[in-house]
PDB file of C-alpha atoms in Angstrom:
ATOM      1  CA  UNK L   1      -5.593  -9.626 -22.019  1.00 93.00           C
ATOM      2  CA  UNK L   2      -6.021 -12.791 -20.286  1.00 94.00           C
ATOM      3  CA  UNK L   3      -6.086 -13.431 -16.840  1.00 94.00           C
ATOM      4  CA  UNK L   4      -7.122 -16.209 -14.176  1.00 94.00           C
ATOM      5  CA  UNK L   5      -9.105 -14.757 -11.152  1.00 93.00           C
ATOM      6  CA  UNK L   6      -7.973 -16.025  -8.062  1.00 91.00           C
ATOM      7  CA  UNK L   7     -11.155 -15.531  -6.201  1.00 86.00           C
ATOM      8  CA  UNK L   8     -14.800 -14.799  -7.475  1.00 83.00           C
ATOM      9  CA  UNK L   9     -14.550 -10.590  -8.878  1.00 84.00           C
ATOM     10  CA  UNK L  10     -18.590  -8.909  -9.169  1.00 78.00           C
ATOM     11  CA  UNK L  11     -18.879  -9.252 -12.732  1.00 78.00           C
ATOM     12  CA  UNK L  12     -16.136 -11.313 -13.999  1.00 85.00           C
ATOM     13  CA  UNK L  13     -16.235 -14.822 -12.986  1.00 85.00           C
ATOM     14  CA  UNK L  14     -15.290 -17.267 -10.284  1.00 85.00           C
ATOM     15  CA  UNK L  15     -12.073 -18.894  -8.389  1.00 87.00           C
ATOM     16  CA  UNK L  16     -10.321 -20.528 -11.595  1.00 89.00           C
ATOM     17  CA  UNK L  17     -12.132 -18.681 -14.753  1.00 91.00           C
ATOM     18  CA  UNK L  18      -9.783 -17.296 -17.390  1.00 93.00           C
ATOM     19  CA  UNK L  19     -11.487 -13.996 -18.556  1.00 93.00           C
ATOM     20  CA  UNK L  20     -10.578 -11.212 -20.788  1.00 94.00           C
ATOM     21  CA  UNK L  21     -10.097  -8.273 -19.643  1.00 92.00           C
ATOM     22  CA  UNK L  22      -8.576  -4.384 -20.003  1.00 94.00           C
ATOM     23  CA  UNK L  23      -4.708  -4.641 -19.859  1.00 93.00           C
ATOM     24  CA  UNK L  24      -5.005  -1.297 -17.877  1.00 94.00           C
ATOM     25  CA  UNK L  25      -7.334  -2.988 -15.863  1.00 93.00           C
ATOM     26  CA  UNK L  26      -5.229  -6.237 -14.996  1.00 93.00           C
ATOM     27  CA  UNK L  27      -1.974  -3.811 -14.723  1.00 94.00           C
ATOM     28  CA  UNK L  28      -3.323  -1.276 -12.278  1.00 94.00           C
ATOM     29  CA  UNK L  29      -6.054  -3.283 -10.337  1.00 93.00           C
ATOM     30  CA  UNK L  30      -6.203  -6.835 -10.380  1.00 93.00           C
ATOM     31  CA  UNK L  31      -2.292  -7.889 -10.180  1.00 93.00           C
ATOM     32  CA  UNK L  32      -1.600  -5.032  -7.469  1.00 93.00           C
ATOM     33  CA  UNK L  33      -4.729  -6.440  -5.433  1.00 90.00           C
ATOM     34  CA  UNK L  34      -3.885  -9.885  -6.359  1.00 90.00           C
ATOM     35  CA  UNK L  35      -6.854 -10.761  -7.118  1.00 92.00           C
ATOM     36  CA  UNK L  36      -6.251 -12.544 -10.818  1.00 93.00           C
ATOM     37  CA  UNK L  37      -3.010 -13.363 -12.646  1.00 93.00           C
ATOM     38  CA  UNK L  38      -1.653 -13.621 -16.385  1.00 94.00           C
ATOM     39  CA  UNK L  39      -2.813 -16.339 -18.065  1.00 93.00           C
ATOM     40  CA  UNK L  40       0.508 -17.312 -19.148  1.00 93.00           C
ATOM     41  CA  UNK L  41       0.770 -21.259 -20.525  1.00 93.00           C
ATOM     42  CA  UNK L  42       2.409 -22.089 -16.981  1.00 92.00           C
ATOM     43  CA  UNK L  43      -0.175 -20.783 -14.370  1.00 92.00           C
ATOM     44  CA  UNK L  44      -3.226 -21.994 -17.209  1.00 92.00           C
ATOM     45  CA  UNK L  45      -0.888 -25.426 -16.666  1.00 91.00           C
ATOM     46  CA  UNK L  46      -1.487 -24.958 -13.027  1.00 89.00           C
ATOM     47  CA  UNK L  47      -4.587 -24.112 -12.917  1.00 89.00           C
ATOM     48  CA  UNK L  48      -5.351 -27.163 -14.461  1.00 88.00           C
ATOM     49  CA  UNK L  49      -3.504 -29.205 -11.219  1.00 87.00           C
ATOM     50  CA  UNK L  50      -6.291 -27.148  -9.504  1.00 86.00           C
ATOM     51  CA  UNK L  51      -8.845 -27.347 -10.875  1.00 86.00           C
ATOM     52  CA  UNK L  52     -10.673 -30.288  -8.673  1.00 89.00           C
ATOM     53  CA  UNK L  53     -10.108 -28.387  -5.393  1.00 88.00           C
ATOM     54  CA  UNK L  54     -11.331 -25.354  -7.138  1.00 87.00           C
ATOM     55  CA  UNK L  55     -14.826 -26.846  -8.273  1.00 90.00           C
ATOM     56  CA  UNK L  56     -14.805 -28.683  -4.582  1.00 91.00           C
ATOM     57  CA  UNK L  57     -14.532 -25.118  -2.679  1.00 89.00           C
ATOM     58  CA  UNK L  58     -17.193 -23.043  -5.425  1.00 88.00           C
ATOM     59  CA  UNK L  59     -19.882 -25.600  -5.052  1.00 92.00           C
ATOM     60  CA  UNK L  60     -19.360 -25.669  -0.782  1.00 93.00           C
ATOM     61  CA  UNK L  61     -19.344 -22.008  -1.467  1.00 90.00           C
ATOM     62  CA  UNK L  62     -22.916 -21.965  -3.180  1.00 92.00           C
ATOM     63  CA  UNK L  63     -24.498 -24.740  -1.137  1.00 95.00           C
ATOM     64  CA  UNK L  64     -23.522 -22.469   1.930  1.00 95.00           C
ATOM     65  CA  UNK L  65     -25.081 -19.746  -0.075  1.00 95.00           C
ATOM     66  CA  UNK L  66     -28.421 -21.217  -0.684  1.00 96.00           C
ATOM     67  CA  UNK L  67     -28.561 -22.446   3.090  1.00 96.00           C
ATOM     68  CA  UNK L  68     -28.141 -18.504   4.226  1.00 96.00           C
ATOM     69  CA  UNK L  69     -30.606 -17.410   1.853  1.00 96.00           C
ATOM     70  CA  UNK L  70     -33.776 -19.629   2.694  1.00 96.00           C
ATOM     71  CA  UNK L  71     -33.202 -17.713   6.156  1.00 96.00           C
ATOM     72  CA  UNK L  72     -32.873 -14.439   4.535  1.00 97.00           C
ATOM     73  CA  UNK L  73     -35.457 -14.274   1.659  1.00 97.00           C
ATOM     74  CA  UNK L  74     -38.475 -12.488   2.674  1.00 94.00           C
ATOM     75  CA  UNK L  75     -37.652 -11.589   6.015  1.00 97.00           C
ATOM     76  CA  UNK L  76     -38.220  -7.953   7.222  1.00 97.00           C
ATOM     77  CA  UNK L  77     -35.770  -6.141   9.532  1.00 97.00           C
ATOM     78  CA  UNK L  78     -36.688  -3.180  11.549  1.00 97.00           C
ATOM     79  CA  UNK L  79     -34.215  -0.226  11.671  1.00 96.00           C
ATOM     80  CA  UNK L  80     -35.588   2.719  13.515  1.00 95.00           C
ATOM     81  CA  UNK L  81     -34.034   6.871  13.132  1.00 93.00           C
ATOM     82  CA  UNK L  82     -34.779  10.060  13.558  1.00 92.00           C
ATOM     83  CA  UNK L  83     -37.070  11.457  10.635  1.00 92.00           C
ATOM     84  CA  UNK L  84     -38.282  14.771   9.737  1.00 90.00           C
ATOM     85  CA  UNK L  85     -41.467  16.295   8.258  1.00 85.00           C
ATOM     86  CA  UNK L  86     -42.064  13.947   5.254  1.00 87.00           C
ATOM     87  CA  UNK L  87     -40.642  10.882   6.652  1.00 90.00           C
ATOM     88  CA  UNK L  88     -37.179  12.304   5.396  1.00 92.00           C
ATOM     89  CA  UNK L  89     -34.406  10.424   7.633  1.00 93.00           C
ATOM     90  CA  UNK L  90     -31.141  13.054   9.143  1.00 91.00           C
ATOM     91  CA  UNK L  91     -29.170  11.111   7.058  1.00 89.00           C
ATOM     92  CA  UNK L  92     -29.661   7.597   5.634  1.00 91.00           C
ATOM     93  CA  UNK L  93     -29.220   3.997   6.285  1.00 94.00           C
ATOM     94  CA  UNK L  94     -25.930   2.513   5.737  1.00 92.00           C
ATOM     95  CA  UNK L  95     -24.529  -1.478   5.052  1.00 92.00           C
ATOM     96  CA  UNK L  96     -23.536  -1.458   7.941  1.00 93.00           C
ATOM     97  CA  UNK L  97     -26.398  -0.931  10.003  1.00 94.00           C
ATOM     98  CA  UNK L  98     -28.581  -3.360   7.991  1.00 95.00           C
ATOM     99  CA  UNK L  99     -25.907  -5.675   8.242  1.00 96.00           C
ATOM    100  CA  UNK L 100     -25.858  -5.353  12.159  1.00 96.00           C
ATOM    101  CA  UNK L 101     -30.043  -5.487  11.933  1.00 96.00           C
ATOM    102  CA  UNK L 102     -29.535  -8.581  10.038  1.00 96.00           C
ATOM    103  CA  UNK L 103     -27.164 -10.077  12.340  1.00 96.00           C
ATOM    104  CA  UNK L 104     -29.457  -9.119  15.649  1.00 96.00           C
ATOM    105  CA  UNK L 105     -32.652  -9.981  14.371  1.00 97.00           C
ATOM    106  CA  UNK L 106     -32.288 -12.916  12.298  1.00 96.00           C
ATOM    107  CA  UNK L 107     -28.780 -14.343  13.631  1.00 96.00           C
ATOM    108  CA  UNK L 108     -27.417 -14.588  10.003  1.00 96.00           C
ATOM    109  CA  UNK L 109     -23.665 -13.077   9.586  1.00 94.00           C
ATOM    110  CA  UNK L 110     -23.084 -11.743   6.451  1.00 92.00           C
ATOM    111  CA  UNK L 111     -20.779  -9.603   4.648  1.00 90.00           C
ATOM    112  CA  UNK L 112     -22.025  -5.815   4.036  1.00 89.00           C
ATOM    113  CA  UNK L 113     -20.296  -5.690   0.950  1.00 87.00           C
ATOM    114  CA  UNK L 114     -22.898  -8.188  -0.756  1.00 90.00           C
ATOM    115  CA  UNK L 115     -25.770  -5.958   0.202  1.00 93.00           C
ATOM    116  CA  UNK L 116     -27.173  -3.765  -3.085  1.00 89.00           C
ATOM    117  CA  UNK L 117     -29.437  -1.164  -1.327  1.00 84.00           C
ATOM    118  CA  UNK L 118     -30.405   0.155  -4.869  1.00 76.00           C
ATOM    119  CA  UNK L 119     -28.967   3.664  -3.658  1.00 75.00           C
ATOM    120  CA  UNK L 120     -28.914   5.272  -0.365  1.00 82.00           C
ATOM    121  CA  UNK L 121     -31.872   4.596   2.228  1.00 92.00           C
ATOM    122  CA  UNK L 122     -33.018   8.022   3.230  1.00 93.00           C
ATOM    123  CA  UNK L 123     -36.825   7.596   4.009  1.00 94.00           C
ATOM    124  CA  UNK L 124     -38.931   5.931   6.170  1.00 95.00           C
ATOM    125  CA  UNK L 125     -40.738   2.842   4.710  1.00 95.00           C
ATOM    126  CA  UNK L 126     -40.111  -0.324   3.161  1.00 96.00           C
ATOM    127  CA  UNK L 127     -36.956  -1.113   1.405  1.00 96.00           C
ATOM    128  CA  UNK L 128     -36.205  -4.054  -0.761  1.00 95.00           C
ATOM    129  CA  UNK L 129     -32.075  -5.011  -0.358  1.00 95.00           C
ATOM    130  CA  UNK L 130     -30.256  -7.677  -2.535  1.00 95.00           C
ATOM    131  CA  UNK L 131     -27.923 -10.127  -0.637  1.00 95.00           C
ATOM    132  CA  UNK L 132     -25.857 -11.261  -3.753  1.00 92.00           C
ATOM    133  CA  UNK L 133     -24.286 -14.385  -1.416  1.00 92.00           C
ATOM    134  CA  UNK L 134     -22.967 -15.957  -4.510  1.00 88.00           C
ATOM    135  CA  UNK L 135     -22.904 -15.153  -7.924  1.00 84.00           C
ATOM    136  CA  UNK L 136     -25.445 -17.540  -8.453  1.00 87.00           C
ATOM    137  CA  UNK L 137     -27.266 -17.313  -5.377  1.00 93.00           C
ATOM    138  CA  UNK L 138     -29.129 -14.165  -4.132  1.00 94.00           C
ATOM    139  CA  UNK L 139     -31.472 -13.217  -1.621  1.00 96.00           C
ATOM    140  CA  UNK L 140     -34.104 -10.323  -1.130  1.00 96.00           C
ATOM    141  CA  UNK L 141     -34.543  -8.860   2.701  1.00 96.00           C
ATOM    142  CA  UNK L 142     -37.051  -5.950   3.121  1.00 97.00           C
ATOM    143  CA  UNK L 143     -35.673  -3.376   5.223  1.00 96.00           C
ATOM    144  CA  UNK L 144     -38.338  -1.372   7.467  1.00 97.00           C
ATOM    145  CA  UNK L 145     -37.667   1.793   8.324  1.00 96.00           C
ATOM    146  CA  UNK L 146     -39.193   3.979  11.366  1.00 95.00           C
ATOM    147  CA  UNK L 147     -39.361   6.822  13.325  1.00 93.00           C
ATOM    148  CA  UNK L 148     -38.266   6.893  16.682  1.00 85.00           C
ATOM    149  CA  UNK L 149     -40.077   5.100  18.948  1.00 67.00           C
ATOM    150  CA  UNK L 150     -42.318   3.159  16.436  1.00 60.00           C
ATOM    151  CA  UNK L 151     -44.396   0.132  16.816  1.00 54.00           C
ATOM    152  CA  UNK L 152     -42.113  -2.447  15.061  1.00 50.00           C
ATOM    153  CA  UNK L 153     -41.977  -5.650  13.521  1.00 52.00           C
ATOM    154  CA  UNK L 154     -43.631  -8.498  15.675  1.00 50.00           C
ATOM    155  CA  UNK L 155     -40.843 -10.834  17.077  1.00 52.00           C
ATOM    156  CA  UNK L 156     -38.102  -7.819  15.714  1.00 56.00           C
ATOM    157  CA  UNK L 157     -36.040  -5.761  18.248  1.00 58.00           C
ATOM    158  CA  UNK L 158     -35.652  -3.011  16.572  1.00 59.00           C
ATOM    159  CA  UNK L 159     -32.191  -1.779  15.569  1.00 59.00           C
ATOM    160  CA  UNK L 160     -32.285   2.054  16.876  1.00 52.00           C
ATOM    161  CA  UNK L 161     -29.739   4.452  15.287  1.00 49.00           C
ATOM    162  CA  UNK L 162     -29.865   8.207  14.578  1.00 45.00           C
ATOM    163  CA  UNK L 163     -28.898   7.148  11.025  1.00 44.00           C
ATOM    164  CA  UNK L 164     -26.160  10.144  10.503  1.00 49.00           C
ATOM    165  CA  UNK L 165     -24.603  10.593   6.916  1.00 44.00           C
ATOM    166  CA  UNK L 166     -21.274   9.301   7.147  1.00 46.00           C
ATOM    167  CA  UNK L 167     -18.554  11.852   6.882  1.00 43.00           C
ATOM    168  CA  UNK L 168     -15.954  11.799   4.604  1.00 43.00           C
ATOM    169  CA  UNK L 169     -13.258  10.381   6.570  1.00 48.00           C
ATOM    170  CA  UNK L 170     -15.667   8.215   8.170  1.00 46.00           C
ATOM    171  CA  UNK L 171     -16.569   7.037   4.247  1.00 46.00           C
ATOM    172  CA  UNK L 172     -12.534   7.080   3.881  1.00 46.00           C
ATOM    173  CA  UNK L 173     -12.084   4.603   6.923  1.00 49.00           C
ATOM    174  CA  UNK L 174     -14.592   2.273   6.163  1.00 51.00           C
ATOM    175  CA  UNK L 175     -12.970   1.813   2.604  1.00 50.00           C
ATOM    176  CA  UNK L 176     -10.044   1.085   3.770  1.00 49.00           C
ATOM    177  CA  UNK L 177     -11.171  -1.388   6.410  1.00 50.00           C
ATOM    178  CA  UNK L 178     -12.433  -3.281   3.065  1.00 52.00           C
ATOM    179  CA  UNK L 179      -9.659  -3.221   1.301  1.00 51.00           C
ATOM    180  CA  UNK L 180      -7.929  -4.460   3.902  1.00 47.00           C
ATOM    181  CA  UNK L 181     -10.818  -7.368   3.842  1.00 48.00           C
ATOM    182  CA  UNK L 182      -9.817  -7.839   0.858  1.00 52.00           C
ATOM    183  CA  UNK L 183      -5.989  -8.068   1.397  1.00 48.00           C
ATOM    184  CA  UNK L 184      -6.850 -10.878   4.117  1.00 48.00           C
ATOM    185  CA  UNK L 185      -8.989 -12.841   1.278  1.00 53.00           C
ATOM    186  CA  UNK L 186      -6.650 -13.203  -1.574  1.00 53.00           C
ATOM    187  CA  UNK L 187      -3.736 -13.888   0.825  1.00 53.00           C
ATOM    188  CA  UNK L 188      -5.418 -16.857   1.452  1.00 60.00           C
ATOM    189  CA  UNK L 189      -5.821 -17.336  -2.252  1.00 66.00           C
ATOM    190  CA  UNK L 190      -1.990 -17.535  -3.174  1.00 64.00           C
ATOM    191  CA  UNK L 191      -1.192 -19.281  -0.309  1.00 67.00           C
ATOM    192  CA  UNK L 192      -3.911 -22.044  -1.852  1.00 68.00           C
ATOM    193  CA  UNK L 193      -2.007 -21.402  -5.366  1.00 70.00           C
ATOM    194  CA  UNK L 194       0.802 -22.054  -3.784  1.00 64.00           C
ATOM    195  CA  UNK L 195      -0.475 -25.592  -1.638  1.00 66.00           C
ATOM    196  CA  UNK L 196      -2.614 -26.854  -4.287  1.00 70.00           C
ATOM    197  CA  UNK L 197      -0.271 -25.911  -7.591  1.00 62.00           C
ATOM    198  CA  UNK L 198       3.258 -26.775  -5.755  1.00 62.00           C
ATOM    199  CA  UNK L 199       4.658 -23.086  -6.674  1.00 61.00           C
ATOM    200  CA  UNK L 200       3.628 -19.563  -7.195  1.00 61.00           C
ATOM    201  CA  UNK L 201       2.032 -18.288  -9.883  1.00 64.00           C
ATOM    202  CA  UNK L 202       4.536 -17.953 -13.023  1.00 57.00           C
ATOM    203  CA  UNK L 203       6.059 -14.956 -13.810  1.00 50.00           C
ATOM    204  CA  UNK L 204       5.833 -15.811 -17.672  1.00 44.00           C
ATOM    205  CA  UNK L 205       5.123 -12.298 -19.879  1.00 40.00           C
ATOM    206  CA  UNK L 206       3.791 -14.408 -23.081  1.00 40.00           C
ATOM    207  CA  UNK L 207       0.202 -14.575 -22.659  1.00 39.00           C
ATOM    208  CA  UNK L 208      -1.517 -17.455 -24.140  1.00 36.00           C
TER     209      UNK L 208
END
């Protein structure tokens, strides 16, 4: 079926792009999350009387996104942990602590979400991470990781953690704290819907 996203969805499109997708997919995921609605012929007629703010906010979006990632691309951060014979970590590195290395070593906030670490970080080293900051925009930050008490990166203070392997309920909690990210974000879409379109989204059934 047909649907309009209501903000940019990995994979799918932007704010404003009418994409196919599974029915069981818009049913159970994207309307519950609202995240995307029906393309019915009155919100496509809608989306049409928002169209100009739409293209207005995605290209502030990616020039934002291109400023953060000449500051990012290239740049190592230093996370130091407890390692074992091998230069096997007691656990791994998480988002969250590269996104907290990132943020105290290079002053650049960004979302741990958009980080790809290519699978868990569990060994000392070198570790190329993907900042997807837009879906056209991306930027590559090398993660170092040492033991304990290593000699760092020049002009780095190191971000020191015992790197432990988040427990299920920890994993639990930080999902939720996403989702509830999430919640906050398209709020703020339908309340745009809402300013820009002068109503809610139709609650037509025909798609187009």
């Amino acid at each position: 079926m047909k649907v309009i996203l209501l903000q940019e969805l990995k994979g799918k499109g932007s704010e404003g792009d009418v994409v196919e997708v599974a029915r069981g997919f818009a049913v159970n995921y994207l309307f519950p999350r609202k995240l995307a609605v029906e393309a019915t012929k009155g919100n496509v007629k809608q989306l049409e009387a928002r169209r100009g703010n739409i293209e207005k906010r995605e290209e502030a979006r990616r020039t934002d996104a291109r400023s953060i990632a000449t500051r990012l691309e290239g740049k190592t951060v230093l996370i130091q942990a407890r390692a074992g014979e091998g230069g096997r970590l007691y656990g791994s590195i998480t988002s969250q602590m590269i996104e907290d290395a990132i943020l105290g070593q290079l002053d650049v906030e960004i979302d741990r979400r958009k980080l790809d670490v290519h699978g868990h970080i569990k060994d000392l080293g070198d570790h190329a991470v993907s900042v997807r900051l837009h879906k056209d925009v991306a930027a590559t930050v090398n993660v170092r990781v040492e033991a304990e008490g290593g000699e760092g990166v020049p002009g780095a203070e190191a971000a020191t953690t015992e790197a432990p392997a988040p427990t299920e309920e920890q994993a639990a909690e930080a999902e939720e704290a996403e989702e509830a990210a999430g919640a906050e974000e398209t709020a703020g879409a339908e309340t745009r819907w809402a300013e820009e379109a002068g109503g809610t989204p139709a609650e037509e059934t025909e798609s187009e």
